[in-house]
Short mmCIF file of C-alpha atoms in Angstrom, two decimals:
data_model
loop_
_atom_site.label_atom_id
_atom_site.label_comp_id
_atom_site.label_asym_id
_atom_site.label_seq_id
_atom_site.Cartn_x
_atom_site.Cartn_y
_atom_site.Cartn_z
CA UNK A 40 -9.14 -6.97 -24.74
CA UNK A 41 -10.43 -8.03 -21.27
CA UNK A 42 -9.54 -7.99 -17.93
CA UNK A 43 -9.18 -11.21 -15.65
CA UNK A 44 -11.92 -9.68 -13.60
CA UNK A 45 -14.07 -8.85 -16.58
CA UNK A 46 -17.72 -9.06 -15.32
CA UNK A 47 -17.12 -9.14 -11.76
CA UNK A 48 -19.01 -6.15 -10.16
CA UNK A 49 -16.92 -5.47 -6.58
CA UNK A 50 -19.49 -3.05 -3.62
CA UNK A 51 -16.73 -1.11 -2.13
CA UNK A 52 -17.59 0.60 1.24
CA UNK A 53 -14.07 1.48 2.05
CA UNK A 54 -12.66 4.94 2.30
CA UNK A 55 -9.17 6.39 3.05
CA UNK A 56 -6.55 3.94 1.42
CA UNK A 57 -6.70 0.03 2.65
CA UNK A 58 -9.51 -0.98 1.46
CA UNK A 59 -9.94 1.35 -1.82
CA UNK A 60 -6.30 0.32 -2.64
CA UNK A 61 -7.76 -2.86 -2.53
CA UNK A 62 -10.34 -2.60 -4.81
CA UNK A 63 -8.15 0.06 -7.43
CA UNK A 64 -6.37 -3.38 -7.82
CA UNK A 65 -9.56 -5.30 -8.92
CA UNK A 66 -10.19 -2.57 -11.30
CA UNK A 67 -7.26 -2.44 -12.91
CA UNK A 68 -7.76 -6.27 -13.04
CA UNK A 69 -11.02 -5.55 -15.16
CA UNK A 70 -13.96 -5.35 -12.20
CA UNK A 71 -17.07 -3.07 -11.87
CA UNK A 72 -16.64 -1.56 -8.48
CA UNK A 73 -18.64 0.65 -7.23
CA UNK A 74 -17.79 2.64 -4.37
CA UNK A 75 -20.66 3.68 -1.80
CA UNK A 76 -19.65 7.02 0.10
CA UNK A 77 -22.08 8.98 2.70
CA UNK A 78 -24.18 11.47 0.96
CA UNK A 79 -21.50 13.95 2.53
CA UNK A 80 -18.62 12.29 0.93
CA UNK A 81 -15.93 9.82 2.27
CA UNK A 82 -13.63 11.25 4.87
CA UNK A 83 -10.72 11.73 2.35
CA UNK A 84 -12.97 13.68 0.76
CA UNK A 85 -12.97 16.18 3.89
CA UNK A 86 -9.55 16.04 4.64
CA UNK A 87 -7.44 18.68 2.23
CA UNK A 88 -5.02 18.07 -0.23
CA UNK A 89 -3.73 14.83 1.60
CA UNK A 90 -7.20 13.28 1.44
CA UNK A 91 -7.74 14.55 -3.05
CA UNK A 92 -4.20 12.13 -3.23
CA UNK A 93 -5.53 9.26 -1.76
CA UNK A 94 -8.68 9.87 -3.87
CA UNK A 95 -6.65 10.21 -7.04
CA UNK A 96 -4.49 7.42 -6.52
CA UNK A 97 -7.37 4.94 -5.09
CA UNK A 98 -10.15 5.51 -7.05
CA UNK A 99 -9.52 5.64 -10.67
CA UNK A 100 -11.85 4.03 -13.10
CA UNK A 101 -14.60 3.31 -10.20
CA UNK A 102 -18.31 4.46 -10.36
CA UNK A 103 -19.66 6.03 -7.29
CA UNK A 104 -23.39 6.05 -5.45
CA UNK A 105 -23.22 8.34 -2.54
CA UNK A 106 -25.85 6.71 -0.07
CA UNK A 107 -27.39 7.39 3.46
CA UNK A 108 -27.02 4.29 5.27
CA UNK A 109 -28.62 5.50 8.35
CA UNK A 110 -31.63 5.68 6.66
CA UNK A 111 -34.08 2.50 5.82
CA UNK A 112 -34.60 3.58 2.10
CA UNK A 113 -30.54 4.02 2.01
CA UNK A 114 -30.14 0.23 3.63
CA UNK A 115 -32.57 -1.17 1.01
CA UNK A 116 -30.56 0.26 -2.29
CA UNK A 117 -27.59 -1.22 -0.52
CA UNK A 118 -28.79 -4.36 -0.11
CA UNK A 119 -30.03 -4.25 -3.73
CA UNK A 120 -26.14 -3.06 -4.40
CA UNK A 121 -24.93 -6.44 -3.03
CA UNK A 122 -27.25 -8.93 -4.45
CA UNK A 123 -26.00 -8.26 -7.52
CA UNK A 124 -21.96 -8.28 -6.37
CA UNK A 125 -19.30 -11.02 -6.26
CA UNK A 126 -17.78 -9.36 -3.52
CA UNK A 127 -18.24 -7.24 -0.87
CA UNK A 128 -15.38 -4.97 0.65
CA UNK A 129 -15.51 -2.68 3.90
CA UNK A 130 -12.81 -1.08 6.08
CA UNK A 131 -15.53 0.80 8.70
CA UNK A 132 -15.26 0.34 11.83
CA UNK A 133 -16.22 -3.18 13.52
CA UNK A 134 -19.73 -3.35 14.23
CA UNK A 135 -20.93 -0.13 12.05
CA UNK A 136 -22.16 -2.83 8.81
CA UNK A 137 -23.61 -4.54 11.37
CA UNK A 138 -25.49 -2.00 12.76
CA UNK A 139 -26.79 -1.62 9.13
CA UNK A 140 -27.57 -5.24 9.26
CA UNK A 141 -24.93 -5.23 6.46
CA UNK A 142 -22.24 -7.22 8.26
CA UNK A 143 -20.50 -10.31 6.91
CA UNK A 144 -22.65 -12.93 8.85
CA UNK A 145 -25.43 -11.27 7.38
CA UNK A 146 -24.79 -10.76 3.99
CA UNK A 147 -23.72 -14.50 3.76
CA UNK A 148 -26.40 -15.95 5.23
CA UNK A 149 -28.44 -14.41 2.13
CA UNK A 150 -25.75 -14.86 -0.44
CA UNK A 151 -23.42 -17.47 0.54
CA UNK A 152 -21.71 -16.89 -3.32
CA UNK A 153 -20.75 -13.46 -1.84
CA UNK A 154 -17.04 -13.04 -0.89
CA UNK A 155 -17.27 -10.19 1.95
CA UNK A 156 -14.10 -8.82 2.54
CA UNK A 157 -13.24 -6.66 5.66
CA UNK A 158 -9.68 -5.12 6.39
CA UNK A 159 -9.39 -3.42 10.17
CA UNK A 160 -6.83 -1.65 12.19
CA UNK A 161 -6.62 -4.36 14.80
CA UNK A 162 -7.88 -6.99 13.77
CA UNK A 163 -11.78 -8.81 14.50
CA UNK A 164 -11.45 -11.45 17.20
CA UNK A 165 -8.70 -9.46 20.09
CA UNK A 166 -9.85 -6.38 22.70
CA UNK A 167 -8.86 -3.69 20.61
CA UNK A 168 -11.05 -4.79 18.24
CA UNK A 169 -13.28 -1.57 18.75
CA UNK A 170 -10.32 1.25 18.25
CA UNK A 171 -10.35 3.18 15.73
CA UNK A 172 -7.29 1.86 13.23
CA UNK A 173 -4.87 3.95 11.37
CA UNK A 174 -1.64 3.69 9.62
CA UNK A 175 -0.11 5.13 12.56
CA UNK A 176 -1.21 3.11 15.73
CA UNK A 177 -0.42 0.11 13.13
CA UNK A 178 3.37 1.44 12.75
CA UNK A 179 3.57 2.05 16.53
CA UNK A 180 1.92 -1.20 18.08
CA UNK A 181 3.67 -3.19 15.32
CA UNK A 182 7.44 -2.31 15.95
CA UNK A 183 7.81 -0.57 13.68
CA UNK A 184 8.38 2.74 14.98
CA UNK A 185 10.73 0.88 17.53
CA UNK A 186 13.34 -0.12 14.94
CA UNK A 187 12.83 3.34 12.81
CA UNK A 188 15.29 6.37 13.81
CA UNK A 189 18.29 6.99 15.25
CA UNK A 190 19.82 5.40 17.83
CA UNK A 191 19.89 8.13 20.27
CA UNK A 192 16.92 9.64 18.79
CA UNK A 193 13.27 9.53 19.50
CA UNK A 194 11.26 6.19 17.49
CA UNK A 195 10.16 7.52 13.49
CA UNK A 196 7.47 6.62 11.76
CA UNK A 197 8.35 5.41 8.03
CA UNK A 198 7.47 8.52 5.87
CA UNK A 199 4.61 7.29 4.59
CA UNK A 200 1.34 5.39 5.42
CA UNK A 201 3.22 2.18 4.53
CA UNK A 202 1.13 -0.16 6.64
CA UNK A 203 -1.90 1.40 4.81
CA UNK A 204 -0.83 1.02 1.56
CA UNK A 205 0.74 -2.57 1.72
CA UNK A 206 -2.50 -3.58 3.64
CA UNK A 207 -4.15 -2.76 0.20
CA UNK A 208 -1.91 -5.44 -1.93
CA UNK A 209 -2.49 -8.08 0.93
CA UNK A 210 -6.30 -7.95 1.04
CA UNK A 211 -6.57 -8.11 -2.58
CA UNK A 212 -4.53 -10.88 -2.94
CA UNK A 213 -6.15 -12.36 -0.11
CA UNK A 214 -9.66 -11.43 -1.59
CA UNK A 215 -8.15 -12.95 -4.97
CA UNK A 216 -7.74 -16.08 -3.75
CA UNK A 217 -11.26 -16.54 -2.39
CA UNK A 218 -12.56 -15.67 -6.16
CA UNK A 219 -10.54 -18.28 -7.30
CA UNK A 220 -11.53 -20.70 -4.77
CA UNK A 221 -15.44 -19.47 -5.41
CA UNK A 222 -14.85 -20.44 -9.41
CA UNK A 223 -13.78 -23.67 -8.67
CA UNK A 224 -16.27 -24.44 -6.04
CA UNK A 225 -18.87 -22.16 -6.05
CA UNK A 226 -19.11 -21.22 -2.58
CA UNK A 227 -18.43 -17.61 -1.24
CA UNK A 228 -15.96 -16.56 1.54
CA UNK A 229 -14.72 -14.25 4.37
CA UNK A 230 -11.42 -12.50 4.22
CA UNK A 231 -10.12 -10.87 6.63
CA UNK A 232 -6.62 -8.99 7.06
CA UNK A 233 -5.64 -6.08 9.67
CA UNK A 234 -3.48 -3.23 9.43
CA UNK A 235 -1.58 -4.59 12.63
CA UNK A 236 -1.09 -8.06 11.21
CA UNK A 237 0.25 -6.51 8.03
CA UNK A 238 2.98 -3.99 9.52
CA UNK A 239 3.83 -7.35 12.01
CA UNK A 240 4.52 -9.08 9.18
CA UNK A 241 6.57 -6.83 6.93
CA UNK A 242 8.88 -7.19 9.46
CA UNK A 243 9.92 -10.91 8.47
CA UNK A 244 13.70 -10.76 8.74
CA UNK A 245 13.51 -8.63 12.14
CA UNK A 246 11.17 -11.09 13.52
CA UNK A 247 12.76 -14.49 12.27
CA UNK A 248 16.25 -12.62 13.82
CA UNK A 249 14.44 -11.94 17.21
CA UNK A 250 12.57 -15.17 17.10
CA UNK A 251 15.98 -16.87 16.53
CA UNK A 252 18.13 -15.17 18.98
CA UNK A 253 15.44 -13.86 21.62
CA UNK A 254 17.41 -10.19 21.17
CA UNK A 255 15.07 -7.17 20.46
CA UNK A 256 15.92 -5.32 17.22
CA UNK A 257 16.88 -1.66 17.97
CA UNK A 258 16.73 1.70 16.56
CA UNK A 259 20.32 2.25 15.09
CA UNK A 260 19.51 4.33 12.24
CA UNK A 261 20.87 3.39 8.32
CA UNK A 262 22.39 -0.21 8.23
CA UNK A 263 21.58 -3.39 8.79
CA UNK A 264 22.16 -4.77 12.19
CA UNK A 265 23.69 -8.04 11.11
CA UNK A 266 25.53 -7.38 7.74
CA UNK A 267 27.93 -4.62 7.20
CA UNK A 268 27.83 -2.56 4.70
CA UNK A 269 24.51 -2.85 4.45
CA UNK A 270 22.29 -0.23 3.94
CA UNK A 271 24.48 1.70 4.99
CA UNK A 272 24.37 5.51 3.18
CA UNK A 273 27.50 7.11 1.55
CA UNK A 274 27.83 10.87 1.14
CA UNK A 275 28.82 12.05 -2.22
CA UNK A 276 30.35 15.12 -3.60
CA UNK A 277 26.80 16.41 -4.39
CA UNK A 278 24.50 14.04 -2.49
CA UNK A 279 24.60 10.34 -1.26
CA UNK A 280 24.26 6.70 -1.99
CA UNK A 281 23.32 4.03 -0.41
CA UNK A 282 25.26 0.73 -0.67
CA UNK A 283 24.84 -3.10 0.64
CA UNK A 284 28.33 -5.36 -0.27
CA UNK A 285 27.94 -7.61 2.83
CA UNK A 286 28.75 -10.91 1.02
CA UNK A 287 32.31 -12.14 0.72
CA UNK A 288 32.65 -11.66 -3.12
CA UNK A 289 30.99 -8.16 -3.41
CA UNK A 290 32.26 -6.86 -0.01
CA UNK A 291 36.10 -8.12 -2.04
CA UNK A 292 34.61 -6.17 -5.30
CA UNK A 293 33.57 -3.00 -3.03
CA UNK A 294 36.93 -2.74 -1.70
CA UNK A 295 39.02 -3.13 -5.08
CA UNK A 296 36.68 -0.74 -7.23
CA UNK A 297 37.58 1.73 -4.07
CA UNK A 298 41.40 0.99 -4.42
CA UNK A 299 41.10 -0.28 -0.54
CA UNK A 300 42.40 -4.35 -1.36
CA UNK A 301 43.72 -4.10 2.15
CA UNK A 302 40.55 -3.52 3.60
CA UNK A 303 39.09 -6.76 2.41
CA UNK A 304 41.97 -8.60 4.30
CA UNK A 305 41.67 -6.09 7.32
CA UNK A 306 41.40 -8.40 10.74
CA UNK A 307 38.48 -6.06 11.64
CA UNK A 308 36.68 -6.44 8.42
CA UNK A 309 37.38 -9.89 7.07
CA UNK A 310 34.35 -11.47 8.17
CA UNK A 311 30.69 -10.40 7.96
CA UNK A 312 30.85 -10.79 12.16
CA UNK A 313 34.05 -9.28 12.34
CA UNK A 314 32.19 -5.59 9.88
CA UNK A 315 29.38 -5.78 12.08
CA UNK A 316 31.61 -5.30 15.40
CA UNK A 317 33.56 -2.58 13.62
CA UNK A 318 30.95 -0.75 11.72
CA UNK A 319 31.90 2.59 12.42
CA UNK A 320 35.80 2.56 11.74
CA UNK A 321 34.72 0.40 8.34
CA UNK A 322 32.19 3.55 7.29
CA UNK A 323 34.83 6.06 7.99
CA UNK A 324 37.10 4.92 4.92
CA UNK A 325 34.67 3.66 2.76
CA UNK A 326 32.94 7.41 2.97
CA UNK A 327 36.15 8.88 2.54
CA UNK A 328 36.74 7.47 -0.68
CA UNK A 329 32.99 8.10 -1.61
CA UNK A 330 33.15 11.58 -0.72
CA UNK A 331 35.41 11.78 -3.62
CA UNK A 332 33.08 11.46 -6.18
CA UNK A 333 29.66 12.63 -7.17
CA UNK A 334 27.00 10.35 -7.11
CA UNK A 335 26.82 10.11 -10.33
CA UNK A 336 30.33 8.95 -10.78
CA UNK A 337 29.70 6.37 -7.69
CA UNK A 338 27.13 4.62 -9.20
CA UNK A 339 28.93 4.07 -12.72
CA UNK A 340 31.60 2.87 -10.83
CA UNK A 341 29.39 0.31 -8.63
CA UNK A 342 26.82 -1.22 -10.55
CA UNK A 343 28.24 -1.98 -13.73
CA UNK A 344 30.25 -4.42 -11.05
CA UNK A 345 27.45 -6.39 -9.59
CA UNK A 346 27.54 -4.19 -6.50
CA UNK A 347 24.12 -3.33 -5.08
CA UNK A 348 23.59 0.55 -4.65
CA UNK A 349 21.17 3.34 -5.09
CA UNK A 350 21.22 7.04 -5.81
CA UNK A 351 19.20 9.06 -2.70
CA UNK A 352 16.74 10.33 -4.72
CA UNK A 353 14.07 13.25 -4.15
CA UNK A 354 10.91 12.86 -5.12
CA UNK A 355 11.40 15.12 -8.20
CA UNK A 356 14.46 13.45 -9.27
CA UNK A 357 11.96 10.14 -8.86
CA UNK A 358 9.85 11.67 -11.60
CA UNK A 359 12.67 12.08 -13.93
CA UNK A 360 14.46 9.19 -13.33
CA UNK A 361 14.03 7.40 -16.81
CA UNK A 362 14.12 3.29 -15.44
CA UNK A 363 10.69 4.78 -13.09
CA UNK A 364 9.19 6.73 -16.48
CA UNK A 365 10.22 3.28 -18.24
CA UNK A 366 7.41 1.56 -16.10
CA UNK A 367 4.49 3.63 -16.81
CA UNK A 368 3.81 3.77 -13.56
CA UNK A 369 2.66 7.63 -13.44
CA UNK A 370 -0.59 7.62 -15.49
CA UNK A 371 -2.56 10.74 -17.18
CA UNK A 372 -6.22 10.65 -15.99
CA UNK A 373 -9.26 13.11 -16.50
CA UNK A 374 -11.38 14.33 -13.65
CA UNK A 375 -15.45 14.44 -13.78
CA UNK A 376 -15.06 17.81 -15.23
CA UNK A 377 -12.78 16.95 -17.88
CA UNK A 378 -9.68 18.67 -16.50
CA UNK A 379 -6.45 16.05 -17.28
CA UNK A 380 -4.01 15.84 -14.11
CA UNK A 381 -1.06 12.58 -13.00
CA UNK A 382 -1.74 10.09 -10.71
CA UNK A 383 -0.36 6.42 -10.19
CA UNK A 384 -0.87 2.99 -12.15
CA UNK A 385 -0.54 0.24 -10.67
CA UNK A 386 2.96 -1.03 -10.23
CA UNK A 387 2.44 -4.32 -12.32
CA UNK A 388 1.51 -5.53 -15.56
CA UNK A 389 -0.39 -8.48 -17.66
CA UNK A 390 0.79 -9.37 -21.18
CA UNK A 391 -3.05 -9.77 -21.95
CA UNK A 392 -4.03 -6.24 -21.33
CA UNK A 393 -2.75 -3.22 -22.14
CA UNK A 394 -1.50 -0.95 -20.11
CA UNK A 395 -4.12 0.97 -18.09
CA UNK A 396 -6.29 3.11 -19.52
CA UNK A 397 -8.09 5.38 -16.45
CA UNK A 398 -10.34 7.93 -15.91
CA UNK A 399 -9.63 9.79 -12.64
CA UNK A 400 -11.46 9.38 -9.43
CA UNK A 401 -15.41 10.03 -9.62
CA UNK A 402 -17.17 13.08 -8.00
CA UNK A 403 -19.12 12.27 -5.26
CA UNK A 404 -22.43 10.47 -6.06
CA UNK A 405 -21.37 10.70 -10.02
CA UNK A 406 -22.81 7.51 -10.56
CA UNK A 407 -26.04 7.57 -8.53
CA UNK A 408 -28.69 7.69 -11.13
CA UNK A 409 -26.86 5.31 -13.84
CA UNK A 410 -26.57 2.35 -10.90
CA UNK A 411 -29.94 2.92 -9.28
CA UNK A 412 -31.49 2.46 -13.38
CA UNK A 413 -29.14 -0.43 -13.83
CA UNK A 414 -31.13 -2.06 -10.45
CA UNK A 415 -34.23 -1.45 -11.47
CA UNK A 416 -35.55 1.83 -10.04
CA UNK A 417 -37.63 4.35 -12.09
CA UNK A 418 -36.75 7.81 -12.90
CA UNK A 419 -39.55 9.08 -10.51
CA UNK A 420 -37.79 6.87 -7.46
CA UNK A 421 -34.69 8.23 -7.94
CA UNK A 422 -35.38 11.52 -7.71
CA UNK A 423 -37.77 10.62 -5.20
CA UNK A 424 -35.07 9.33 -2.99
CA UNK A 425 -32.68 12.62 -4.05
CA UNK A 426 -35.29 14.86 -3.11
CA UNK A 427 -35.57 12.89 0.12
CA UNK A 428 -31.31 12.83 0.75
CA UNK A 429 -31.40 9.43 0.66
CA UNK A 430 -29.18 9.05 -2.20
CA UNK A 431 -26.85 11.83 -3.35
CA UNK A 432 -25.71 13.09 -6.91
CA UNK A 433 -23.37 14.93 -8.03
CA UNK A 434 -23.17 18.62 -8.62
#
């Protein structure tokens, strides 16, 4: 069994998480992608336990060539790297490929099959196009710290590098779409995607509500701003839920499962408009009669009805829960020195493969030697160009 991508060799020059999450995509699709770090290692490699997760989750299944691009023998081998690749995918920042005279212009001028693929904090064509891009500054300059937090409180960031990682499934499906177009027509292509444009657009319904209406979202904590209950949590006996029954029929349903009829026919709560206004005084006795059962109980009482709700869950409880271990989404890998540890699948699947069979992330440089034979260079060079710390392998 095959891949899609079967035969496709992908030069990855990315490090951290948008443009490696990228490229763990096209792996898991079937390419060859080899990932090109500095001879000192990409900077999740220098960054703690926070940077051997995004290596783990990123990387699986790649080869790696650790390479000194500042260096004219390190340049050449790269160059030799990308005349043999499909595509070409970098996340450093603006004008450092270039410097290498390994930009996109460049590249395409002599391979205009090549698809060269570049995701940036802020974007390529606007004046911040020289800052330095991360998750962060993306979830700040975007809005969406803004509508994140309490009301009274002080703007959140979303608990995780969301931008970052949702950055990764746009730019492959971006850089998807200019394979297929290259199959059907032969010619190459430039993607592009930013970390800014992504976390602006996640925001769809906040933005089509603001472009509507000309009002500015605002922090207000759980719930919805224009349907009630909606997102709204519930404290249980022994935790919380969190339930959305803003439509007429389920918001009916919500009520009667609670034994609260009158609610539904409430003046102050008969209308989606009319729940919004009166938010608080609608939470009070919906929580009360939550607070009477465990969340266990809660959620066999809800969702068995059609009523849309979900158990808070801690990240331990995540691992047990047995609809997430249904998906096969957490994955046993083996590190370079054989030792087995967990990571993360993809969260898809294709009836024509099965499901993924990985090898962890590789060791810095793992792969040097076996890609440098498979272009052509002698033993002798190799080590030539080792000795020299042109090209690192791993120890």
């Amino acid at each position: 069994m095959t891949g899609p991508l079967d035969g496709v060799r992908v030069v990855d020059f990315g490090q951290f998480i948008a443009a490696p999450a990228a490229t763990q995509i096209l792996v898991d699709l079937g390419a060859d992608v080899i990932k090109v770090e500095p001879v000192q290692g990409e900077s999740s490699r220098l960054i703690g336990i926070y940077g051997e997760a995004i290596l783990r989750n990123y990387n699986r299944n790649k080869r790696c060539i650790a390479l000194d691009l500042k260096d004219e023998q390190g340049i050449r081998v790269a160059r030799d790297l990308i005349a043999g690749a499909d595509i070409v995918v970098q996340n450093l920042r603006p004008g450092v490929m270039e410097s290498f005279g390994l930009g996109a212009e460049q590249v395409r001028a002599a391979h205009p099959s090549v698809i060269y693929a570049t995701v940036s904090g802020f974007g390529l064509h606007g004046p911040s196009k020289y800052r330095p891009g991360l998750d962060i500054a993306a979830q700040a300059e975007s809005g969406i710290m803004w509508v994140t937090g309490e009301a009274d409180g002080e703007p959140q960031r979303v608990g995780f590098p969301a931008v970052d990682a949702v950055a990764g499934h746009v730019f492959a499906q971006a850089i998807l779409g200019a394979y297929i177009r290259r199959l059907r027509t032969g010619e190459g292509d430039t993607v592009e995607t930013s970390l800014l444009e992504v976390a602006v657009h996640l925001q769809g319904p906040n933005w089509g509500e603001y472009l509507i209406t000309g009002i500015e979202p605002m922090r207000k904590g759980n719930g919805q701003a224009t349907v009630a209950p909606a997102a709204d949590v519930m404290p249980t006996r022994d935790g919380a839920i969190v339930v959305s029954a803003y439509s007429v029929v389920h918001f009916d349903r919500l009520c009667s499962l609670l034994g609260l009829p009158d609610v539904a026919r409430d003046p102050r709560f008969d209308t989606n408009e009319a729940r919004v206004r009166n938010r608080p005084a609608l939470l009070e006795l919906l929580r009360a009669e939550f607070a009477k059962m465990t969340s266990d109980e809660a959620m066999t009482l809800l969702t068995p009805n059609g009523v849309v709700a979900g158990r808070i869950s801690s990240y331990g409880e995540v691992r047990k829960n047995p609809d997430v271990e249904a998906t096969g989404i957490f994955i046993d890998v083996a590190d370079p020195s054989g030792i087995e540890h967990t990571t993360l699948g993809s969260p898809w699947h294709l009836g024509s493969i099965p499901r993924f069979s990985a090898t962890g992330a590789p060791a810095l440089g793992q792969h040097t030697a076996e890609v440098l034979t498979e272009l052509g260079y002698a033993a002798a060079d190799i080590d030539d160009l080792t000795t020299a710390g042109v090209v690192g392998a791993s120890r």
